[in-house]
Amino acid sequence: MSPMTVLVTGGAGFIGSHTCVELLEHGHEVVVVDDHSNSAPEALERVAKIAGRPVTAYRADLRDRSALDAVFKAHPVDAVIHFAAKKAVGESVEIPVTYYDINVGGTTALLSAMQAHGVHRLVFSSSCSIYGDATKVPLTETDPAAPTNPYASTKWICEQLLADMCRRLPELSVLALRYFNPVGAHPCGLLGEDPRGIPNNIMPYLAQVAVGRRERLSVFGDDYPTPDGTGVRDYIHVMDVAEGHRCALEHLDDEKGMRVFNLGTGVGSSVLDLVNAFARACGRPVPYEVTGRRAGDVAELVADPRAVAAAWGWTAKRDLGVMCRDAWRFQELNPSGYAAG
Ligand code: NAD
Ligand code: WQD
């Protein structure tokens, strides 16, 4: 396809930065808007280094309409990939209004700017969390949404408002991608997941235990109705997610309107599967203890990834071993994350 100018909101974050590399390496121009509320500008320096091409970046809050307007005025944006959001489930229960403001308000601010500047193509970051306490696995896109926390609700509300926009504005083409559990890092070790404070998610926590920054992993429950009693998730390599976004761009013009796809592998792994795979990747045991269940956790979430495979021929290629190998390489080379960069 011919190169596009792609506005990437939240492009300095975990998934956004890997996607920027993928887009640059495929000849697209990338313009990032990120307020760095959960990322380091250093990530974008590294993106440019890996891709061998510069990234145009603006430090701005998505809800700052005049800043956004200036970005659209300065660049001939062909399509937008909208990653910018707050994503911590526990925090969303503490400060729900902030989550609605940033995640939903940020999306409407973006849509207004797109409309004002005649931009009609959007890829939206949705989440498996919209399925809530799923009663069956694997999950297909037609399974009901039942969000159980404000974060997941913001994602579901955004999906609904985007679907409504598409019904009312026939020129729009929107792809909502429901990621399952993105993990791993760029294989070169320069780019990875660098959460602020104590990691909420298991993979960065495991990596920090392995590198000696934390004592041991707490395994949140071993009494779930799963093969080994620990929670089962569909971990997907962030490079597969990044490639999925490049593929999405290539398929935005297939049809107008709203389409929704799961991005997962279809393979479920338990917490203990992950701990063991990580220990193999880093060549040492990773200390853990089983503690109580974490409030709000579900037993099992696994994607049925067949819809996107049928539509685009896209499937995730990297297995759990590669996910752990790459997460470990980033952690080992950057023991304090981007801070020392
Ligand atoms: P991340 O926090 O690493 O990246 C989000 C980026 O958006 C950060 O760089 C942050 O600084 C920026 N941002 C936040 N609020 C902003 C605002 N108001 N204006 C401008 N920039 C802002 O998160 P991630 O893991 O890369 O997730 C990207 C997207 O994917 C999010 O929408 C998230 O909800 C969604 N998602 C993530 C996961 C996951 O497990 N990582 C799973 C499913 C969906
Ligand atoms: C994975 C498994 C835990 C930490 C979250 C969001 C979801 C989506 C993906 C954004 C579970 C167990 C965890 C730990 C553990 N993100 N665990 N010890 O909760 O599946 O999904 O990220 O959209 O919305 O909720 O991911 O990495 O936190 O947990 O035992 O220290 O690891 O119980 O079984 P989760 P996670």
Short mmCIF file of C-alpha atoms and ligand atoms in Angstrom, two decimals:
data_model
loop_
_atom_site.label_atom_id
_atom_site.label_comp_id
_atom_site.label_asym_id
_atom_site.label_seq_id
_atom_site.Cartn_x
_atom_site.Cartn_y
_atom_site.Cartn_z
CA MET A 1 0.00 0.00 0.00
CA SER A 2 1.14 3.59 -0.46
CA PRO A 3 2.73 5.19 2.62
CA MET A 4 0.39 7.04 4.97
CA THR A 5 0.85 9.78 7.52
CA VAL A 6 -0.40 8.18 10.72
CA LEU A 7 -1.24 10.09 13.87
CA VAL A 8 -0.48 7.80 16.82
CA THR A 9 -1.97 8.93 20.12
CA GLY A 10 -0.15 7.46 23.10
CA GLY A 11 2.69 6.54 20.76
CA ALA A 12 5.34 6.65 23.49
CA GLY A 13 3.57 3.98 25.55
CA PHE A 14 4.16 0.24 25.60
CA ILE A 15 2.08 -0.84 22.61
CA GLY A 16 2.27 2.52 20.85
CA SER A 17 6.08 2.63 20.73
CA HIS A 18 6.34 -0.86 19.24
CA THR A 19 3.67 0.02 16.70
CA CYS A 20 5.58 3.19 15.72
CA VAL A 21 8.63 1.04 14.89
CA GLU A 22 6.52 -1.27 12.77
CA LEU A 23 4.92 1.64 10.89
CA LEU A 24 8.22 3.45 10.27
CA GLU A 25 9.83 0.26 9.05
CA HIS A 26 7.01 -0.09 6.53
CA GLY A 27 7.52 3.40 5.13
CA HIS A 28 4.72 5.24 6.92
CA GLU A 29 5.19 8.71 8.42
CA VAL A 30 4.45 8.77 12.14
CA VAL A 31 3.23 11.71 14.19
CA VAL A 32 2.90 11.03 17.90
CA VAL A 33 0.75 12.90 20.41
CA ASP A 34 1.49 11.85 23.98
CA ASP A 35 1.40 13.75 27.28
CA HIS A 36 3.90 11.30 28.82
CA SER A 37 1.62 10.79 31.80
CA ASN A 38 2.60 7.12 31.60
CA SER A 39 5.66 7.04 29.36
CA ALA A 40 9.13 8.43 28.87
CA PRO A 41 10.16 10.60 25.90
CA GLU A 42 13.21 8.30 25.77
CA ALA A 43 10.98 5.58 24.30
CA LEU A 44 10.56 7.68 21.17
CA GLU A 45 14.31 8.26 20.89
CA ARG A 46 14.68 4.52 20.86
CA VAL A 47 11.93 4.08 18.30
CA ALA A 48 13.83 6.42 15.98
CA LYS A 49 17.07 4.56 16.66
CA ILE A 50 15.60 1.15 15.84
CA ALA A 51 13.75 2.34 12.75
CA GLY A 52 16.58 4.58 11.56
CA ARG A 53 14.07 7.36 10.92
CA PRO A 54 12.88 10.31 12.98
CA VAL A 55 9.54 10.42 14.77
CA THR A 56 7.63 13.69 14.87
CA ALA A 57 6.28 14.01 18.40
CA TYR A 58 4.12 16.47 20.30
CA ARG A 59 3.82 16.50 24.05
CA ALA A 60 0.15 17.27 24.55
CA ASP A 61 -2.93 16.07 26.35
CA LEU A 62 -5.42 14.69 23.88
CA ARG A 63 -8.17 16.74 25.49
CA ASP A 64 -6.31 19.97 24.67
CA ARG A 65 -8.35 20.82 21.60
CA SER A 66 -6.20 23.68 20.37
CA ALA A 67 -3.03 21.56 20.63
CA LEU A 68 -4.73 18.75 18.71
CA ASP A 69 -6.01 21.16 16.11
CA ALA A 70 -2.47 22.47 15.56
CA VAL A 71 -1.18 18.92 15.01
CA PHE A 72 -3.85 18.18 12.38
CA LYS A 73 -3.10 21.53 10.72
CA ALA A 74 0.63 20.79 10.58
CA HIS A 75 0.38 17.28 9.09
CA PRO A 76 -1.63 15.69 6.28
CA VAL A 77 -3.00 12.93 8.53
CA ASP A 78 -4.38 9.96 6.57
CA ALA A 79 -5.30 7.76 9.53
CA VAL A 80 -5.23 7.73 13.32
CA ILE A 81 -4.28 4.96 15.72
CA HIS A 82 -5.67 5.84 19.12
CA PHE A 83 -3.76 4.24 22.00
CA ALA A 84 -3.79 7.11 24.52
CA ALA A 85 -5.73 6.10 27.61
CA LYS A 86 -5.34 5.22 31.24
CA LYS A 87 -5.31 1.46 31.70
CA ALA A 88 -4.97 0.41 35.36
CA VAL A 89 -8.06 -1.51 36.41
CA GLY A 90 -7.55 -1.01 40.17
CA GLU A 91 -6.89 2.71 39.79
CA SER A 92 -10.02 3.06 37.66
CA VAL A 93 -12.09 1.92 40.63
CA GLU A 94 -10.43 4.61 42.79
CA ILE A 95 -10.73 7.52 40.33
CA PRO A 96 -13.50 6.57 37.87
CA VAL A 97 -14.31 10.13 36.78
CA THR A 98 -10.70 10.66 35.66
CA TYR A 99 -10.91 7.44 33.64
CA TYR A 100 -14.12 8.55 31.89
CA ASP A 101 -12.65 12.00 31.32
CA ILE A 102 -9.41 10.79 29.74
CA ASN A 103 -10.54 7.64 27.98
CA VAL A 104 -13.97 8.76 26.75
CA GLY A 105 -13.35 12.54 26.69
CA GLY A 106 -10.01 11.99 24.94
CA THR A 107 -11.76 9.92 22.29
CA THR A 108 -14.48 12.51 21.63
CA ALA A 109 -11.87 15.30 21.46
CA LEU A 110 -9.98 13.22 18.91
CA LEU A 111 -13.13 12.52 16.88
CA SER A 112 -13.96 16.25 16.80
CA ALA A 113 -10.51 17.10 15.49
CA MET A 114 -10.69 14.29 12.92
CA GLN A 115 -14.04 15.54 11.71
CA ALA A 116 -12.87 19.15 11.56
CA HIS A 117 -9.89 18.09 9.42
CA GLY A 118 -11.63 15.57 7.19
CA VAL A 119 -9.86 12.48 8.59
CA HIS A 120 -12.04 9.38 8.36
CA ARG A 121 -9.84 6.43 9.28
CA LEU A 122 -9.36 5.27 12.87
CA VAL A 123 -7.94 2.24 14.65
CA PHE A 124 -9.06 2.12 18.28
CA SER A 125 -7.43 0.26 21.21
CA SER A 126 -10.11 -1.80 22.87
CA SER A 127 -9.63 -4.55 25.40
CA CYS A 128 -10.59 -8.09 26.32
CA SER A 129 -11.65 -6.58 29.64
CA ILE A 130 -14.97 -5.57 28.04
CA TYR A 131 -16.01 -9.26 28.13
CA GLY A 132 -15.92 -9.12 31.95
CA ASP A 133 -16.35 -12.35 33.87
CA ALA A 134 -16.60 -14.46 30.76
CA THR A 135 -18.73 -17.54 31.05
CA LYS A 136 -17.05 -19.32 28.16
CA VAL A 137 -13.74 -19.56 26.35
CA PRO A 138 -12.61 -18.92 23.73
CA LEU A 139 -14.33 -15.55 23.32
CA THR A 140 -15.66 -14.42 19.98
CA GLU A 141 -16.43 -10.84 19.03
CA THR A 142 -20.16 -11.53 19.22
CA ASP A 143 -20.02 -12.65 22.85
CA PRO A 144 -21.73 -10.11 25.10
CA ALA A 145 -19.85 -7.21 26.65
CA ALA A 146 -20.18 -7.07 30.42
CA PRO A 147 -17.55 -4.71 31.84
CA THR A 148 -16.92 -5.11 35.56
CA ASN A 149 -14.83 -2.01 36.29
CA PRO A 150 -14.69 1.65 35.15
CA TYR A 151 -11.65 1.07 32.92
CA ALA A 152 -13.42 -1.68 30.97
CA SER A 153 -16.59 0.44 30.87
CA THR A 154 -14.68 3.31 29.23
CA LYS A 155 -13.51 0.95 26.49
CA TRP A 156 -17.00 -0.42 25.92
CA ILE A 157 -18.52 3.09 25.88
CA CYS A 158 -15.91 4.16 23.31
CA GLU A 159 -16.75 1.16 21.13
CA GLN A 160 -20.44 2.07 21.29
CA LEU A 161 -19.88 5.74 20.56
CA LEU A 162 -17.63 4.85 17.63
CA ALA A 163 -20.29 2.47 16.28
CA ASP A 164 -22.86 5.24 16.54
CA MET A 165 -20.55 7.75 14.84
CA CYS A 166 -20.13 5.25 12.00
CA ARG A 167 -23.90 4.90 11.64
CA ARG A 168 -24.25 8.68 11.40
CA LEU A 169 -21.15 9.54 9.38
CA PRO A 170 -20.98 7.11 6.44
CA GLU A 171 -17.51 8.26 5.40
CA LEU A 172 -15.96 6.86 8.62
CA SER A 173 -13.96 3.67 8.72
CA VAL A 174 -13.19 2.39 12.24
CA LEU A 175 -11.47 -0.75 13.47
CA ALA A 176 -11.67 -1.53 17.18
CA LEU A 177 -9.08 -4.10 18.22
CA ARG A 178 -9.70 -5.96 21.47
CA TYR A 179 -6.26 -6.95 22.72
CA PHE A 180 -5.97 -9.79 25.18
CA ASN A 181 -2.76 -9.67 27.28
CA PRO A 182 0.06 -7.95 25.37
CA VAL A 183 3.53 -8.75 26.78
CA GLY A 184 7.15 -9.02 25.60
CA ALA A 185 9.37 -6.42 23.98
CA HIS A 186 11.16 -5.54 20.77
CA PRO A 187 13.72 -8.31 20.15
CA CYS A 188 16.63 -5.83 20.06
CA GLY A 189 16.21 -5.09 23.78
CA LEU A 190 15.93 -1.31 23.38
CA LEU A 191 12.16 -1.07 23.64
CA GLY A 192 9.87 -2.73 26.14
CA GLU A 193 7.37 -2.33 28.95
CA ASP A 194 8.44 0.11 31.63
CA PRO A 195 5.53 0.70 34.01
CA ARG A 196 5.75 3.43 36.62
CA GLY A 197 5.84 2.27 40.24
CA ILE A 198 4.85 -1.26 41.22
CA PRO A 199 3.72 -3.16 38.11
CA ASN A 200 0.05 -4.16 38.05
CA ASN A 201 0.56 -6.71 35.32
CA ILE A 202 2.26 -10.02 35.76
CA MET A 203 4.95 -9.94 33.05
CA PRO A 204 6.74 -6.73 34.12
CA TYR A 205 6.43 -7.88 37.73
CA LEU A 206 8.02 -11.23 36.91
CA ALA A 207 10.81 -9.50 35.00
CA GLN A 208 11.53 -7.19 37.94
CA VAL A 209 11.69 -10.18 40.30
CA ALA A 210 14.09 -11.97 37.94
CA VAL A 211 16.39 -8.92 37.75
CA GLY A 212 16.38 -8.54 41.54
CA ARG A 213 14.29 -5.38 41.85
CA ARG A 214 11.53 -7.26 43.70
CA GLU A 215 11.72 -10.19 46.06
CA ARG A 216 9.09 -12.56 44.77
CA LEU A 217 5.96 -12.78 42.65
CA SER A 218 2.64 -13.18 44.42
CA VAL A 219 0.56 -15.71 42.51
CA PHE A 220 -2.99 -14.49 42.95
CA GLY A 221 -4.83 -17.69 43.76
CA ASP A 222 -4.40 -21.36 42.89
CA ASP A 223 -7.97 -22.44 43.48
CA TYR A 224 -9.50 -21.42 40.13
CA PRO A 225 -11.25 -24.06 38.02
CA THR A 226 -8.26 -24.25 35.64
CA PRO A 227 -5.82 -27.14 35.02
CA ASP A 228 -3.30 -26.01 37.70
CA GLY A 229 -5.66 -23.74 39.67
CA THR A 230 -4.02 -20.46 38.61
CA GLY A 231 -5.54 -17.87 36.27
CA VAL A 232 -5.38 -18.54 32.54
CA ARG A 233 -4.82 -15.73 30.01
CA ASP A 234 -4.14 -15.29 26.33
CA TYR A 235 -0.71 -13.63 26.33
CA ILE A 236 0.22 -12.08 23.00
CA HIS A 237 3.61 -10.71 21.95
CA VAL A 238 3.60 -6.91 21.62
CA MET A 239 5.34 -7.24 18.24
CA ASP A 240 2.41 -9.33 17.02
CA VAL A 241 0.07 -6.63 18.32
CA ALA A 242 2.16 -3.98 16.51
CA GLU A 243 2.02 -5.97 13.27
CA GLY A 244 -1.72 -6.35 13.77
CA HIS A 245 -2.03 -2.56 13.76
CA ARG A 246 -0.03 -2.18 10.58
CA CYS A 247 -2.28 -4.81 9.04
CA ALA A 248 -5.34 -2.93 10.32
CA LEU A 249 -4.16 0.22 8.53
CA GLU A 250 -3.86 -1.75 5.33
CA HIS A 251 -7.45 -2.99 5.72
CA LEU A 252 -9.16 0.21 6.89
CA ASP A 253 -10.39 0.92 3.39
CA ASP A 254 -11.82 -2.58 2.87
CA GLU A 255 -15.18 -1.24 3.99
CA LYS A 256 -16.73 1.78 5.68
CA GLY A 257 -18.28 1.62 9.12
CA MET A 258 -17.24 -0.09 12.33
CA ARG A 259 -15.54 -3.46 12.62
CA VAL A 260 -14.37 -5.18 15.79
CA PHE A 261 -11.69 -7.87 16.11
CA ASN A 262 -10.03 -9.78 18.92
CA LEU A 263 -6.23 -9.71 18.90
CA GLY A 264 -5.08 -12.82 20.70
CA THR A 265 -3.34 -16.10 20.05
CA GLY A 266 -6.14 -18.46 21.01
CA VAL A 267 -3.71 -20.17 23.42
CA GLY A 268 -4.36 -19.98 27.15
CA SER A 269 -1.44 -20.04 29.62
CA SER A 270 -1.68 -20.23 33.38
CA VAL A 271 0.29 -18.08 35.81
CA LEU A 272 2.50 -21.08 36.56
CA ASP A 273 3.03 -21.74 32.82
CA LEU A 274 4.27 -18.16 32.57
CA VAL A 275 6.49 -18.40 35.65
CA ASN A 276 8.08 -21.58 34.27
CA ALA A 277 8.54 -20.14 30.77
CA PHE A 278 10.14 -17.02 32.26
CA ALA A 279 12.50 -19.10 34.40
CA ARG A 280 13.62 -20.95 31.27
CA ALA A 281 14.13 -17.66 29.43
CA CYS A 282 16.25 -16.05 32.13
CA GLY A 283 18.03 -19.23 33.16
CA ARG A 284 17.19 -19.04 36.85
CA PRO A 285 14.21 -19.85 39.04
CA VAL A 286 11.85 -16.96 39.71
CA PRO A 287 10.76 -16.93 43.37
CA TYR A 288 7.00 -16.87 43.95
CA GLU A 289 4.43 -17.57 46.62
CA VAL A 290 0.77 -18.32 46.24
CA THR A 291 -1.39 -15.69 47.92
CA GLY A 292 -5.12 -15.00 47.83
CA ARG A 293 -7.09 -14.16 44.74
CA ARG A 294 -6.95 -10.56 43.51
CA ALA A 295 -10.35 -8.84 43.68
CA GLY A 296 -12.01 -8.69 40.29
CA ASP A 297 -9.84 -11.37 38.62
CA VAL A 298 -11.48 -14.00 36.44
CA ALA A 299 -10.42 -17.62 35.99
CA GLU A 300 -9.86 -17.69 32.27
CA LEU A 301 -9.82 -15.29 29.31
CA VAL A 302 -8.79 -16.62 25.92
CA ALA A 303 -9.50 -15.16 22.48
CA ASP A 304 -11.03 -16.87 19.54
CA PRO A 305 -8.70 -15.22 17.00
CA ARG A 306 -10.32 -16.67 13.88
CA ALA A 307 -12.32 -13.63 12.73
CA VAL A 308 -9.29 -11.43 12.09
CA ALA A 309 -7.42 -14.37 10.52
CA ALA A 310 -10.30 -14.90 8.12
CA ALA A 311 -10.57 -11.18 7.31
CA TRP A 312 -6.90 -10.31 6.82
CA GLY A 313 -4.93 -13.55 7.03
CA TRP A 314 -3.28 -12.13 10.17
CA THR A 315 -2.35 -14.39 13.07
CA ALA A 316 -0.03 -13.99 16.03
CA LYS A 317 3.26 -15.78 15.35
CA ARG A 318 5.30 -15.65 18.57
CA ASP A 319 4.87 -18.15 21.40
CA LEU A 320 5.17 -17.80 25.17
CA GLY A 321 8.89 -18.66 25.10
CA VAL A 322 9.61 -15.78 22.69
CA MET A 323 7.46 -13.42 24.76
CA CYS A 324 9.48 -14.26 27.88
CA ARG A 325 12.83 -14.18 26.07
CA ASP A 326 12.20 -10.69 24.73
CA ALA A 327 10.71 -9.33 27.97
CA TRP A 328 13.76 -10.66 29.79
CA ARG A 329 16.23 -9.18 27.29
CA PHE A 330 14.69 -5.72 27.75
CA GLN A 331 14.72 -6.06 31.53
CA GLU A 332 18.29 -7.34 31.64
CA LEU A 333 19.59 -4.57 29.37
CA ASN A 334 17.49 -1.89 31.11
CA PRO A 335 17.26 -2.96 34.75
CA SER A 336 15.77 0.41 35.73
CA GLY A 337 13.69 0.75 32.60
CA TYR A 338 14.12 3.92 30.53
CA ALA A 339 15.15 5.92 33.61
CA ALA A 340 18.84 5.22 33.09
CA GLY A 341 18.56 5.74 29.34
P1 NAD B 1 0.60 2.80 28.07
O1 NAD B 1 0.13 3.46 29.32
O2 NAD B 1 1.98 2.26 28.02
O3 NAD B 1 0.42 3.80 26.84
C1 NAD B 1 -0.57 4.81 26.81
C2 NAD B 1 0.10 6.11 26.39
O4 NAD B 1 -0.90 7.13 26.33
C3 NAD B 1 1.17 6.58 27.39
O5 NAD B 1 2.34 6.93 26.69
C4 NAD B 1 0.54 7.80 28.06
O6 NAD B 1 1.51 8.76 28.43
C5 NAD B 1 -0.38 8.30 26.96
N1 NAD B 1 -1.54 9.07 27.45
C6 NAD B 1 -2.39 8.76 28.46
N2 NAD B 1 -3.31 9.71 28.60
C7 NAD B 1 -3.07 10.64 27.65
C8 NAD B 1 -3.69 11.87 27.28
N3 NAD B 1 -4.76 12.34 27.94
N4 NAD B 1 -3.16 12.57 26.25
C9 NAD B 1 -2.08 12.12 25.59
N5 NAD B 1 -1.45 10.97 25.88
C10 NAD B 1 -1.95 10.25 26.91
O7 NAD B 1 -0.46 1.67 27.71
P2 NAD B 1 -0.37 0.49 26.64
O8 NAD B 1 -0.22 -0.79 27.36
O9 NAD B 1 0.57 0.85 25.57
O10 NAD B 1 -1.87 0.53 26.10
C11 NAD B 1 -2.22 1.23 24.93
C12 NAD B 1 -3.72 1.12 24.72
O11 NAD B 1 -4.10 -0.24 24.64
C13 NAD B 1 -4.56 1.73 25.83
O12 NAD B 1 -5.68 2.35 25.25
C14 NAD B 1 -4.98 0.53 26.64
O13 NAD B 1 -6.18 0.76 27.31
C15 NAD B 1 -5.13 -0.52 25.57
N6 NAD B 1 -4.96 -1.90 26.03
C16 NAD B 1 -3.82 -2.25 26.69
C17 NAD B 1 -3.66 -3.55 27.13
C18 NAD B 1 -2.46 -3.97 27.91
O14 NAD B 1 -2.52 -4.98 28.63
N7 NAD B 1 -1.32 -3.28 27.83
C19 NAD B 1 -4.66 -4.51 26.86
C20 NAD B 1 -5.78 -4.12 26.15
C21 NAD B 1 -5.93 -2.80 25.74
C1 WQD B 2 -2.61 -11.85 34.48
C2 WQD B 2 -2.74 -13.07 35.41
C3 WQD B 2 -3.54 -12.52 37.61
C4 WQD B 2 -0.08 -10.10 38.75
C5 WQD B 2 -5.15 -6.80 32.58
C6 WQD B 2 -6.35 -5.90 32.48
C7 WQD B 2 -7.01 -6.09 31.14
C8 WQD B 2 -6.01 -5.94 30.00
C9 WQD B 2 -4.85 -6.83 30.18
C10 WQD B 2 -5.98 -3.60 29.40
C11 WQD B 2 -4.00 -13.05 36.25
C12 WQD B 2 -2.12 -13.03 37.68
C13 WQD B 2 -1.00 -10.89 38.08
C14 WQD B 2 0.64 -10.65 39.84
C15 WQD B 2 -0.50 -12.74 39.50
N1 WQD B 2 -5.47 -4.60 29.97
N2 WQD B 2 -1.19 -12.19 38.44
N3 WQD B 2 0.41 -11.95 40.18
O1 WQD B 2 -5.64 -8.90 34.90
O2 WQD B 2 -5.49 -10.52 32.93
O3 WQD B 2 -5.58 -8.13 32.50
O4 WQD B 2 -4.26 -6.56 31.48
O5 WQD B 2 -6.97 -3.56 28.73
O6 WQD B 2 -7.99 -5.10 31.07
O7 WQD B 2 -7.26 -6.24 33.50
O8 WQD B 2 -3.54 -9.05 33.49
O9 WQD B 2 -1.12 -9.22 33.95
O10 WQD B 2 -2.64 -8.22 35.71
O11 WQD B 2 -2.77 -10.66 35.26
O12 WQD B 2 -0.68 -13.90 39.86
O13 WQD B 2 1.46 -9.96 40.50
O14 WQD B 2 -1.65 -13.02 36.35
O15 WQD B 2 -4.29 -12.99 38.70
O16 WQD B 2 -4.42 -14.40 36.38
P1 WQD B 2 -5.14 -9.22 33.55
P2 WQD B 2 -2.44 -9.22 34.62
#
